[in-house]
Coordinates of C-alpha atoms in Angstrom, one line a residue:
Chain C
M1 CA -15.6 35.7 22.0
I2 CA -13.3 33.6 24.1
E3 CA -10.8 35.2 26.4
I4 CA -8.1 33.1 27.9
D5 CA -5.4 34.2 30.3
I6 CA -4.2 31.4 32.5
A7 CA -1.1 30.1 34.2
L8 CA -0.6 26.9 36.0
A9 CA 2.4 25.0 37.4
R10 CA 2.6 21.3 38.0
P11 CA 5.6 19.1 39.0
G12 CA 7.7 19.2 35.8
F13 CA 5.3 21.3 33.8
A14 CA 4.3 25.0 33.6
L15 CA 1.8 26.6 31.3
A16 CA 1.1 30.2 30.5
A17 CA -1.2 31.3 27.7
T18 CA -3.0 34.5 26.9
F19 CA -5.0 34.8 23.7
T20 CA -8.6 35.6 22.5
A21 CA -10.5 33.6 19.9
P22 CA -13.4 35.0 17.8
A23 CA -17.0 34.2 18.4
A24 CA -17.1 32.0 15.4
G25 CA -14.5 30.1 13.5
V26 CA -11.6 27.6 14.3
T27 CA -8.7 28.6 16.5
A28 CA -6.0 26.0 16.5
L29 CA -3.8 25.3 19.4
F30 CA -0.7 24.1 17.7
G31 CA 2.4 22.4 19.0
R32 CA 4.2 19.1 19.8
S33 CA 3.0 16.7 22.6
G34 CA 3.8 18.3 26.0
A35 CA 3.2 21.8 24.6
G36 CA 0.2 22.3 26.9
K37 CA -2.5 22.4 24.1
T38 CA -4.7 19.8 25.8
T39 CA -4.2 21.4 29.2
I40 CA -5.6 24.7 27.9
I41 CA -8.8 23.1 26.6
Q42 CA -9.2 21.1 29.8
A43 CA -9.0 24.3 31.7
V44 CA -11.7 25.8 29.5
A45 CA -13.9 22.7 30.1
G46 CA -13.3 23.0 33.9
V47 CA -11.5 19.6 34.1
V48 CA -8.2 21.2 35.0
R49 CA -8.0 24.2 37.3
P50 CA -5.4 26.9 36.6
D51 CA -3.5 28.4 39.4
R52 CA -4.4 32.0 38.3
G53 CA -5.9 34.0 35.5
R54 CA -9.4 34.0 33.9
I55 CA -11.4 32.3 31.3
V56 CA -14.4 34.1 29.7
V57 CA -16.6 32.6 27.0
G58 CA -19.2 34.7 25.3
G59 CA -19.3 37.1 28.2
E60 CA -19.8 34.4 30.8
T61 CA -16.9 34.0 33.3
Y62 CA -16.0 30.3 33.5
F63 CA -13.1 30.9 35.8
D64 CA -11.6 33.8 37.6
A65 CA -9.0 33.1 40.3
A66 CA -9.0 36.6 41.6
R67 CA -12.7 36.6 42.1
G68 CA -12.9 33.0 43.2
I69 CA -15.1 32.0 40.3
D70 CA -14.9 28.4 39.1
L71 CA -18.0 27.2 37.3
A72 CA -18.7 23.6 37.5
V73 CA -17.9 21.5 34.5
E74 CA -21.5 20.5 33.8
R75 CA -22.6 24.2 33.8
R76 CA -20.0 25.5 31.3
R77 CA -21.7 23.9 28.3
A78 CA -18.4 23.4 26.6
G79 CA -18.8 20.6 24.0
Y80 CA -15.7 18.4 24.3
V81 CA -14.6 16.1 21.6
F82 CA -11.9 13.7 23.0
Q83 CA -9.2 12.0 21.0
D84 CA -10.5 8.7 22.0
A85 CA -14.2 9.5 21.4
R86 CA -15.3 8.2 24.9
L87 CA -18.7 7.0 23.7
F88 CA -20.7 5.4 26.6
P89 CA -20.3 1.6 25.9
H90 CA -23.6 0.8 27.6
M91 CA -25.7 3.0 25.4
S92 CA -26.8 2.9 21.8
V93 CA -25.5 5.6 19.4
E94 CA -28.8 7.3 19.7
R95 CA -28.7 7.4 23.5
N96 CA -25.2 8.6 23.4
L97 CA -26.3 11.4 21.1
R98 CA -29.3 12.2 23.3
Y99 CA -27.3 12.2 26.6
G100 CA -26.2 15.8 26.3
E101 CA -29.3 16.9 24.5
R102 CA -31.6 15.7 27.3
R103 CA -29.5 17.6 29.9
A104 CA -29.5 20.8 27.8
R105 CA -33.3 21.3 28.1
G106 CA -34.0 24.9 29.0
A107 CA -30.9 26.0 27.1
D108 CA -31.6 27.6 23.8
A109 CA -32.1 24.4 21.7
G110 CA -30.5 25.8 18.5
I111 CA -29.0 22.6 17.4
R112 CA -31.5 20.0 16.3
F113 CA -31.0 16.2 16.4
E114 CA -32.0 15.6 12.8
A115 CA -29.7 18.4 11.6
V116 CA -26.7 16.9 13.4
V117 CA -27.4 13.4 12.3
E118 CA -27.6 14.7 8.7
L119 CA -24.5 16.9 9.0
L120 CA -22.4 14.1 10.2
G121 CA -23.9 11.3 8.1
I122 CA -24.6 9.0 11.1
G123 CA -28.3 8.2 10.5
H124 CA -27.7 4.6 9.7
L125 CA -25.7 4.1 13.0
L126 CA -28.4 5.2 15.5
G127 CA -29.3 1.7 16.7
R128 CA -25.7 0.5 16.9
R129 CA -23.5 0.0 19.9
P130 CA -20.2 2.0 20.1
H131 CA -18.0 -1.2 20.1
T132 CA -19.4 -2.1 16.7
L133 CA -18.4 1.3 15.1
S134 CA -15.2 2.0 13.2
G135 CA -12.8 4.7 14.6
G136 CA -14.1 7.2 12.2
E137 CA -17.7 6.5 12.9
K138 CA -17.1 6.8 16.7
Q139 CA -15.5 10.1 16.2
R140 CA -18.4 11.4 14.2
V141 CA -20.9 10.3 16.8
A142 CA -18.7 11.9 19.5
I143 CA -18.8 15.1 17.6
G144 CA -22.6 14.9 17.3
R145 CA -23.0 14.2 20.9
A146 CA -21.0 17.2 21.8
L147 CA -23.0 19.4 19.4
L148 CA -26.3 18.2 20.7
S149 CA -25.5 19.3 24.3
Q150 CA -26.1 22.8 22.9
P151 CA -22.6 24.0 23.7
R152 CA -21.3 27.6 23.8
L153 CA -18.1 26.5 22.2
L154 CA -16.6 23.2 20.9
L155 CA -13.3 21.9 22.3
M156 CA -11.6 19.4 20.0
D157 CA -8.7 17.5 21.3
E158 CA -6.8 16.0 18.3
P159 CA -10.0 14.3 17.1
L160 CA -8.1 12.8 14.1
A161 CA -4.9 11.8 15.8
A162 CA -6.1 8.2 16.7
L163 CA -7.2 7.5 13.1
D164 CA -5.4 6.3 10.0
A165 CA -5.0 8.4 6.9
A166 CA -8.0 7.0 5.2
R167 CA -10.2 7.6 8.3
K168 CA -8.7 11.2 8.6
A169 CA -9.6 11.9 5.0
E170 CA -13.1 10.5 5.7
I171 CA -13.7 13.0 8.6
L172 CA -12.0 16.1 7.5
P173 CA -14.9 17.2 5.1
Y174 CA -17.3 16.8 8.1
L175 CA -15.2 19.0 10.2
E176 CA -15.2 21.6 7.3
R177 CA -18.9 21.4 7.2
L178 CA -19.1 21.7 10.9
R179 CA -16.9 24.8 10.8
D180 CA -18.9 26.4 7.9
E181 CA -22.5 25.5 9.0
T182 CA -22.4 26.1 12.8
R183 CA -21.7 29.5 14.2
L184 CA -19.7 28.1 17.1
P185 CA -16.2 29.1 18.3
I186 CA -14.0 26.0 18.1
L187 CA -10.8 25.5 19.9
Y188 CA -8.9 22.8 17.9
V189 CA -5.9 21.0 19.4
S190 CA -3.6 19.6 16.8
H191 CA 0.2 18.8 16.1
S192 CA -0.5 18.5 12.4
M193 CA 0.4 21.4 10.2
G194 CA -1.9 20.0 7.4
E195 CA -4.9 20.0 9.7
V196 CA -4.3 23.4 11.0
L197 CA -3.8 24.9 7.6
R198 CA -6.9 23.2 6.3
L199 CA -9.3 23.9 9.1
S200 CA -8.4 26.9 11.1
D201 CA -8.7 30.7 10.8
R202 CA -6.3 31.5 13.7
V203 CA -3.6 29.6 15.5
V204 CA -1.9 29.7 18.9
A205 CA 1.5 28.1 18.6
L206 CA 2.8 26.6 21.9
K207 CA 6.1 25.1 22.9
E208 CA 6.6 23.5 26.3
G209 CA 3.8 25.4 28.0
R210 CA 4.9 28.7 26.5
Q211 CA 2.9 30.6 23.9
V212 CA 5.3 31.3 21.1
A213 CA 3.0 33.1 18.6
E214 CA -0.7 33.9 18.0
G215 CA -2.7 35.3 15.1
P216 CA -4.1 34.5 11.7
V217 CA -2.9 31.1 10.3
A218 CA -1.1 32.2 7.2
E219 CA 0.7 35.0 9.2
V220 CA 1.8 32.8 12.1
M221 CA 2.7 29.8 10.0
S222 CA 5.0 32.1 7.9
R223 CA 6.9 33.5 10.8
A224 CA 10.5 32.6 11.4
D225 CA 10.2 32.7 15.2
I226 CA 7.9 29.6 15.3
L227 CA 10.9 27.5 14.3
P228 CA 11.0 26.0 17.8
V229 CA 7.4 24.9 17.5
I230 CA 7.6 23.3 14.0
G231 CA 11.2 22.5 13.6
R232 CA 13.6 23.5 10.7
F233 CA 12.2 21.0 8.2
D234 CA 8.7 22.6 8.2
L235 CA 9.7 26.3 8.5
G236 CA 8.3 28.2 5.5
T237 CA 5.6 30.5 4.4
V238 CA 1.9 30.1 3.7
L239 CA 0.6 31.9 0.6
D240 CA -3.1 32.7 0.1
C241 CA -3.7 31.8 -3.5
T242 CA -6.4 31.6 -6.2
V243 CA -6.6 28.7 -8.7
T244 CA -6.3 30.4 -12.1
R245 CA -5.7 27.4 -14.4
H246 CA -5.6 23.6 -14.5
D247 CA -3.4 22.0 -17.0
E248 CA -4.8 18.6 -17.4
A249 CA -2.2 17.3 -19.8
Y250 CA 0.6 17.8 -17.5
A251 CA -1.6 17.4 -14.3
L252 CA -0.5 20.9 -13.1
S253 CA -2.3 23.8 -11.7
T254 CA -1.4 27.5 -11.7
L255 CA -2.0 29.5 -8.6
A256 CA -2.0 33.3 -8.4
F257 CA -0.9 35.0 -5.2
A258 CA 0.1 38.6 -4.4
G259 CA 3.7 38.0 -5.4
G260 CA 3.2 36.3 -8.7
E261 CA 2.3 32.8 -9.9
L262 CA 3.0 29.3 -8.8
R263 CA 2.9 26.2 -11.0
V264 CA 2.2 23.2 -8.8
P265 CA 0.9 19.7 -9.0
R266 CA -2.8 19.4 -9.8
V267 CA -4.9 20.9 -7.0
E268 CA -8.3 19.5 -6.2
A269 CA -10.0 22.9 -6.2
P270 CA -12.3 24.7 -8.7
L271 CA -11.1 27.5 -10.9
G272 CA -11.2 30.7 -8.9
G273 CA -11.2 28.7 -5.7
A274 CA -9.1 29.9 -2.7
V275 CA -6.3 27.5 -1.6
R276 CA -3.5 27.9 0.9
A277 CA -0.1 26.9 -0.5
R278 CA 2.7 26.2 1.9
V279 CA 6.2 26.6 0.6
R280 CA 8.9 25.3 2.9
A281 CA 12.0 27.5 3.2
R282 CA 14.2 24.5 2.4
D283 CA 12.5 24.1 -0.9
V284 CA 13.4 27.7 -2.0
A285 CA 16.8 28.2 -3.7
L286 CA 18.2 31.6 -4.7
A287 CA 20.1 32.8 -7.9
L288 CA 21.7 36.1 -8.7
A289 CA 20.6 36.1 -12.3
R290 CA 17.5 34.5 -14.0
P291 CA 18.6 30.9 -14.4
V292 CA 18.3 29.3 -17.8
D293 CA 18.1 25.7 -18.7
V294 CA 16.9 24.5 -15.4
S295 CA 14.0 22.2 -14.6
V296 CA 12.6 24.4 -11.8
S297 CA 9.3 25.9 -13.2
N298 CA 8.8 28.6 -10.6
L299 CA 11.2 31.6 -11.0
L300 CA 10.2 34.6 -8.9
P301 CA 12.0 37.9 -8.6
A302 CA 12.3 38.9 -5.0
V303 CA 14.1 41.3 -2.8
I304 CA 16.1 40.2 0.2
E305 CA 14.7 41.8 3.3
A306 CA 16.9 40.2 6.0
I307 CA 19.4 37.4 6.5
T308 CA 19.6 35.6 9.9
P309 CA 22.4 33.2 10.4
G310 CA 20.9 30.2 12.0
E311 CA 22.5 27.3 13.9
G312 CA 25.0 25.1 12.1
P313 CA 25.2 25.5 8.4
Y314 CA 22.0 27.4 8.0
A315 CA 21.0 31.0 7.2
D316 CA 17.4 32.0 7.0
V317 CA 16.7 34.5 4.2
A318 CA 13.5 36.6 4.3
L319 CA 12.3 37.7 0.9
A320 CA 9.7 40.0 -0.5
A321 CA 8.1 38.7 -3.7
G322 CA 5.7 41.5 -4.7
A323 CA 3.4 42.0 -1.8
S324 CA 4.1 38.4 -0.5
R325 CA 6.7 37.2 1.9
L326 CA 8.8 34.1 1.1
A327 CA 11.5 32.4 3.2
A328 CA 14.5 30.7 2.0
S329 CA 16.8 28.4 3.9
V330 CA 20.3 28.4 2.4
T331 CA 23.8 27.7 3.8
R332 CA 25.9 30.4 5.3
E333 CA 28.5 29.4 2.8
S334 CA 26.1 30.3 -0.1
V335 CA 25.3 33.6 1.5
E336 CA 29.0 34.4 1.4
R337 CA 29.8 33.0 -2.0
L338 CA 26.9 34.9 -3.7
G339 CA 27.4 38.0 -1.6
L340 CA 23.7 38.0 -0.5
A341 CA 22.7 41.0 1.4
P342 CA 19.5 42.9 2.3
G343 CA 18.3 45.0 -0.5
L344 CA 19.6 42.7 -3.2
T345 CA 17.2 41.5 -5.9
V346 CA 17.4 37.8 -6.5
W347 CA 15.5 35.0 -8.2
A348 CA 13.7 32.6 -5.9
M349 CA 13.5 29.1 -7.4
I350 CA 10.7 26.8 -6.2
K351 CA 10.4 23.2 -7.6
S352 CA 6.8 22.4 -8.4
V353 CA 7.1 18.9 -7.0
A354 CA 8.4 20.2 -3.7
V355 CA 5.0 21.7 -3.0
D356 CA 3.3 18.4 -2.8
S357 CA -0.4 17.9 -1.9
R358 CA 0.6 14.7 -0.1
N359 CA 2.1 16.8 2.6
A360 CA -1.2 18.6 2.8
D361 CA 0.5 21.7 1.5
F362 CA -2.6 22.5 -0.4
T363 CA -5.7 23.1 1.5
V364 CA -9.0 24.7 1.1
P365 CA -9.1 27.3 3.8
P366 CA -12.3 28.4 5.6
E367 CA -14.6 31.0 4.2
P368 CA -13.3 34.3 5.5
S369 CA -15.3 34.8 8.7
A370 CA -17.3 38.0 8.9
Chain Q
M1 CA -34.9 -37.4 49.4
L2 CA -34.3 -35.0 52.3
T3 CA -35.7 -35.4 55.7
P4 CA -37.9 -32.4 57.1
E5 CA -34.9 -31.5 59.4
E6 CA -32.6 -31.3 56.4
W7 CA -35.1 -29.2 54.4
T8 CA -35.3 -26.8 57.3
A9 CA -31.5 -26.4 57.2
V10 CA -31.4 -25.9 53.5
V11 CA -34.3 -23.3 53.4
L12 CA -32.7 -21.6 56.4
S13 CA -29.3 -21.4 54.6
L14 CA -30.8 -19.8 51.5
K15 CA -32.9 -17.4 53.6
V16 CA -29.8 -16.4 55.7
A17 CA -27.7 -16.0 52.6
F18 CA -30.2 -14.0 50.7
W19 CA -31.0 -11.6 53.5
A20 CA -27.4 -11.2 54.6
T21 CA -26.5 -10.2 50.9
F22 CA -29.6 -8.1 50.5
W23 CA -28.8 -6.0 53.6
S24 CA -25.0 -5.7 53.2
L25 CA -25.0 -4.8 49.4
P26 CA -25.9 -1.2 49.8
F27 CA -23.4 -0.7 52.6
A28 CA -20.7 -2.6 50.6
L29 CA -21.4 -0.3 47.6
A30 CA -21.1 2.8 49.7
T31 CA -18.0 1.5 51.3
A32 CA -16.4 0.6 48.0
V33 CA -17.2 4.0 46.6
V34 CA -15.6 5.7 49.7
L35 CA -12.5 3.4 49.4
A36 CA -12.1 3.8 45.7
R37 CA -12.9 7.5 45.2
F38 CA -12.2 9.4 48.4
D39 CA -9.1 10.4 50.4
F40 CA -9.4 11.3 54.0
P41 CA -7.2 11.1 57.1
G42 CA -7.5 7.7 58.7
K43 CA -8.4 6.0 55.4
S44 CA -5.8 3.2 55.9
L45 CA -7.3 2.4 59.3
F46 CA -10.9 2.4 57.8
D47 CA -9.6 0.2 55.0
G48 CA -8.1 -2.2 57.6
I49 CA -11.3 -2.5 59.6
V50 CA -13.3 -3.2 56.5
Y51 CA -11.1 -6.1 55.6
L52 CA -10.6 -7.3 59.2
P53 CA -13.3 -10.1 59.2
L54 CA -11.5 -11.5 56.1
V55 CA -8.2 -12.2 58.0
L56 CA -9.4 -12.7 61.6
P57 CA -10.3 -16.3 62.7
K58 CA -14.1 -16.6 62.1
V59 CA -14.5 -17.7 65.8
V60 CA -13.0 -14.4 66.9
V61 CA -15.4 -12.5 64.7
G62 CA -18.3 -14.5 66.3
Y63 CA -16.9 -13.7 69.7
L64 CA -16.7 -10.1 69.0
L65 CA -20.3 -10.1 67.7
L66 CA -21.3 -11.9 71.0
I67 CA -19.8 -9.3 73.2
T68 CA -21.1 -6.3 71.2
L69 CA -24.5 -7.5 70.0
G70 CA -25.2 -10.3 72.5
A71 CA -28.0 -10.0 75.0
R72 CA -25.6 -8.4 77.5
G73 CA -23.3 -6.8 74.8
Y74 CA -22.4 -3.2 74.6
L75 CA -25.0 -2.6 71.9
G76 CA -27.0 -5.7 72.3
Q77 CA -28.6 -4.7 75.6
Y78 CA -30.0 -1.5 74.1
L79 CA -31.2 -3.3 71.0
A80 CA -33.1 -5.6 73.3
E81 CA -34.3 -2.9 75.6
W82 CA -35.3 -0.2 73.1
F83 CA -36.2 -2.2 69.9
N84 CA -36.9 -5.6 71.3
I85 CA -34.4 -7.0 68.8
R86 CA -32.7 -10.2 70.0
L87 CA -30.0 -11.7 67.9
I88 CA -28.7 -14.6 70.1
F89 CA -30.2 -17.9 69.0
T90 CA -32.2 -16.3 66.2
T91 CA -32.1 -16.3 62.4
A92 CA -31.6 -12.6 62.5
G93 CA -28.4 -13.1 64.4
A94 CA -27.2 -15.8 61.9
T95 CA -27.9 -13.3 59.1
V96 CA -25.9 -10.7 60.9
A97 CA -23.0 -13.1 61.3
A98 CA -23.1 -14.1 57.6
A99 CA -23.3 -10.4 56.5
V100 CA -20.3 -9.5 58.6
I101 CA -18.1 -12.4 57.3
S102 CA -19.0 -11.8 53.6
F103 CA -18.8 -7.9 53.7
P104 CA -15.2 -7.6 52.9
L105 CA -15.5 -10.0 49.8
T106 CA -18.4 -7.9 48.5
V107 CA -16.6 -4.6 49.1
N108 CA -13.5 -5.9 47.4
A109 CA -15.4 -7.2 44.2
I110 CA -17.4 -3.9 43.9
R111 CA -14.3 -1.7 44.5
L112 CA -12.3 -3.5 41.8
A113 CA -15.2 -3.0 39.4
L114 CA -15.4 0.7 40.3
E115 CA -11.7 1.1 39.8
A116 CA -12.0 -0.5 36.4
V117 CA -14.6 2.1 35.2
D118 CA -12.9 4.5 32.8
R119 CA -12.9 7.9 34.5
G120 CA -12.6 9.5 31.1
L121 CA -16.2 8.5 30.4
E122 CA -17.3 10.2 33.6
T123 CA -15.5 13.4 32.5
A124 CA -17.2 13.2 29.1
A125 CA -20.6 12.9 30.8
R126 CA -19.9 15.9 32.9
T127 CA -18.9 18.1 29.9
L128 CA -22.3 17.0 28.5
G129 CA -24.0 18.6 31.4
A130 CA -24.5 15.8 33.9
S131 CA -23.9 16.5 37.6
R132 CA -21.7 14.2 39.7
L133 CA -24.7 12.3 41.0
D134 CA -26.2 12.0 37.6
V135 CA -22.9 10.7 36.2
F136 CA -22.7 8.1 39.0
L137 CA -26.2 6.9 38.3
T138 CA -26.1 6.9 34.6
I139 CA -22.5 6.0 33.8
T140 CA -20.5 4.6 36.7
L141 CA -23.2 2.4 38.3
P142 CA -24.3 0.7 35.0
L143 CA -20.6 0.0 34.1
M144 CA -20.0 -1.5 37.6
L145 CA -22.9 -4.0 37.3
P146 CA -20.8 -7.0 36.5
G147 CA -18.8 -6.2 39.6
I148 CA -21.9 -5.7 41.8
L149 CA -23.3 -9.1 40.6
S150 CA -20.1 -10.9 41.3
G151 CA -19.9 -9.2 44.7
A152 CA -23.5 -10.4 45.4
L153 CA -22.7 -14.0 44.4
L154 CA -19.6 -14.1 46.4
S155 CA -21.6 -12.8 49.4
I156 CA -24.2 -15.5 48.9
A157 CA -21.6 -18.2 48.5
S158 CA -19.6 -17.1 51.6
A159 CA -22.9 -16.8 53.6
L160 CA -24.0 -20.3 52.6
G161 CA -20.7 -21.6 53.8
E162 CA -20.4 -19.6 57.0
F163 CA -19.8 -21.6 60.1
G164 CA -17.3 -20.3 62.8
A165 CA -18.8 -16.9 63.4
T166 CA -22.4 -18.2 63.3
I167 CA -21.9 -21.1 65.9
T168 CA -19.9 -18.8 68.2
F169 CA -22.4 -15.9 68.0
V170 CA -25.8 -17.5 67.8
S171 CA -25.1 -21.2 68.5
N172 CA -26.6 -24.2 66.8
V173 CA -30.4 -24.0 67.1
E174 CA -32.4 -26.1 64.7
G175 CA -34.8 -24.0 62.6
Q176 CA -33.2 -20.8 63.8
T177 CA -29.5 -20.8 63.3
R178 CA -28.7 -24.4 62.1
T179 CA -27.7 -23.7 58.4
I180 CA -26.2 -26.5 56.2
P181 CA -22.7 -26.3 57.5
L182 CA -24.0 -26.4 61.1
A183 CA -26.3 -29.3 60.3
I184 CA -23.5 -31.3 58.7
Y185 CA -21.4 -30.6 61.8
S186 CA -24.1 -31.8 64.0
A187 CA -24.7 -34.9 61.9
T188 CA -21.1 -35.9 62.2
H189 CA -21.6 -36.0 66.0
M190 CA -24.6 -38.3 65.8
P191 CA -24.0 -42.0 65.7
D192 CA -26.0 -42.6 62.5
G193 CA -25.5 -39.1 61.0
D194 CA -23.4 -40.2 58.0
A195 CA -26.2 -40.4 55.5
M196 CA -27.5 -37.0 56.5
A197 CA -24.0 -35.4 56.2
A198 CA -23.7 -37.0 52.8
R199 CA -27.0 -35.7 51.6
L200 CA -26.4 -32.1 52.8
T201 CA -22.9 -32.2 51.3
A202 CA -24.6 -33.1 47.9
V203 CA -27.0 -30.2 48.4
S204 CA -24.1 -27.9 49.1
I205 CA -22.3 -29.0 45.9
V206 CA -25.5 -28.5 43.8
L207 CA -26.2 -25.1 45.3
A208 CA -22.5 -24.0 44.6
L209 CA -22.4 -25.3 41.1
G210 CA -25.8 -23.7 40.4
A211 CA -24.7 -20.4 41.7
L212 CA -21.6 -20.5 39.5
L213 CA -23.5 -21.4 36.3
L214 CA -26.0 -18.7 37.1
A215 CA -23.3 -16.1 37.7
G216 CA -21.7 -17.0 34.3
V217 CA -25.0 -16.5 32.4
A218 CA -25.8 -13.3 34.2
D219 CA -22.4 -11.9 33.7
R220 CA -22.6 -12.5 29.9
Q221 CA -26.0 -10.9 29.7
I222 CA -24.8 -7.9 31.6
R223 CA -21.7 -7.5 29.6
T224 CA -23.7 -7.6 26.4
L225 CA -26.1 -5.1 27.8
I226 CA -23.3 -2.6 28.6
G227 CA -21.4 -3.2 25.5
R228 CA -18.4 -4.9 26.9
A229 CA -18.9 -8.2 25.2

């Protein structure tokens, strides 16, 4: 387990974060740039020193301001994957990979060179120099180098941010394998909703150095109070679904969730597979009676739980559809015109095409961690 | 081609340049590291003193060496008394003069190279379990190699050309302190010295060009070696 409770102040920036991360699985640090995500993992690595608080990883105290403990960077065994890879230019790929491995002698050598090379598919690169590698290859080597240092945890600082969409798609499956095949806690810094939904189990949402929310991904990403972190456009709910049908003729899939069914554009997942579907509040419309003759293919009966007038024209409507929560963003004017009020049963309309896989709304979530 | 007297000057020049560089390089490296990486009270003053030989008239540097390291100098008298080291009129003295004059150039070249090393790579190495010294030896130093090489070549070039401090400190003694520039200076004072001055000038040009070409080749090799091609 990773316990983090730190605070620091620098000119123009203050950070306070308190959370725990499980002993295995991915915990995402999510927020826009300047939120303090990177500062947190730098503090865990020992590169940045908090003003107060403590950091404990797997029972070992890395930092404790009160007790004057500040373990040296090289003794923390925190595998750090930087956004810009930071491979040593004067060494071959193999020597880069061995750099941490050689210095981890004496540590429990649980992660073997051959296994890492196989996991990341970098066997053909071993003799090459870093400057001859593509961005995606560099990042895979950097991940391997961190793994071979026999780390107690992995710190990943937006490892995909510097890559184009094609390279991202190339690396994501490796990150999923990494998550599923190593029993390491991973702190994953990202500003991408899609990456967080796809890779992580838990999320810590940050805004300008302040921790806004923390908890399981589907829960946190469905909360209305993370609006300041993600912005109104992305506000919505995350539904844990199972694929029940593929309709090849129309290229649609049917997903079952606790509140009913969703018909959506074809999902690349097997029948019975688990996917996370993200429904933006702005893509949910409400009707008092079951609409007829509309193109919208998802009509779900739902009960209004709460209505919160937002800024400007908006009102946030919280809905219960069966056992699932949904959020709808409508105008305050509509609330008045339809006489929407808590307790009222309405029909929630979700356009299939609004839940578009291009926006990484569909993601294969991790195996539930034991 | 060259007279024995001229050969003596050429060999002496190379010897002085080599040993001056050899002995000053470790100190220049240490000084560059201190200046580039450490902060301490009085750093500006230290910085100034290191670069002083570059801006002072060379004759002044030579004179300062004379009154400190000369036979009756503040330190020189003890060097002679305790270690039997005499610098006046000797090759050792010429080497000291050349080393002192070239020192700031060497420091500067190494310092620039050190400041160009990506500190992110050093951080990465530390997260991989390397101590500070380990990082310096395996990451920083190899990446600085082009700078150290160019510092060394600058040092050799400036030592080969050293005149003012040498002639002031250790005088113009054939076979001991008469390097190529001093020999040319002497030749211009001899009634039939024109030919000798011309030959030594040609040698100077050949040496300088050779050093430059060598530097280019070595630099390319090192850059390929450290992946900065």
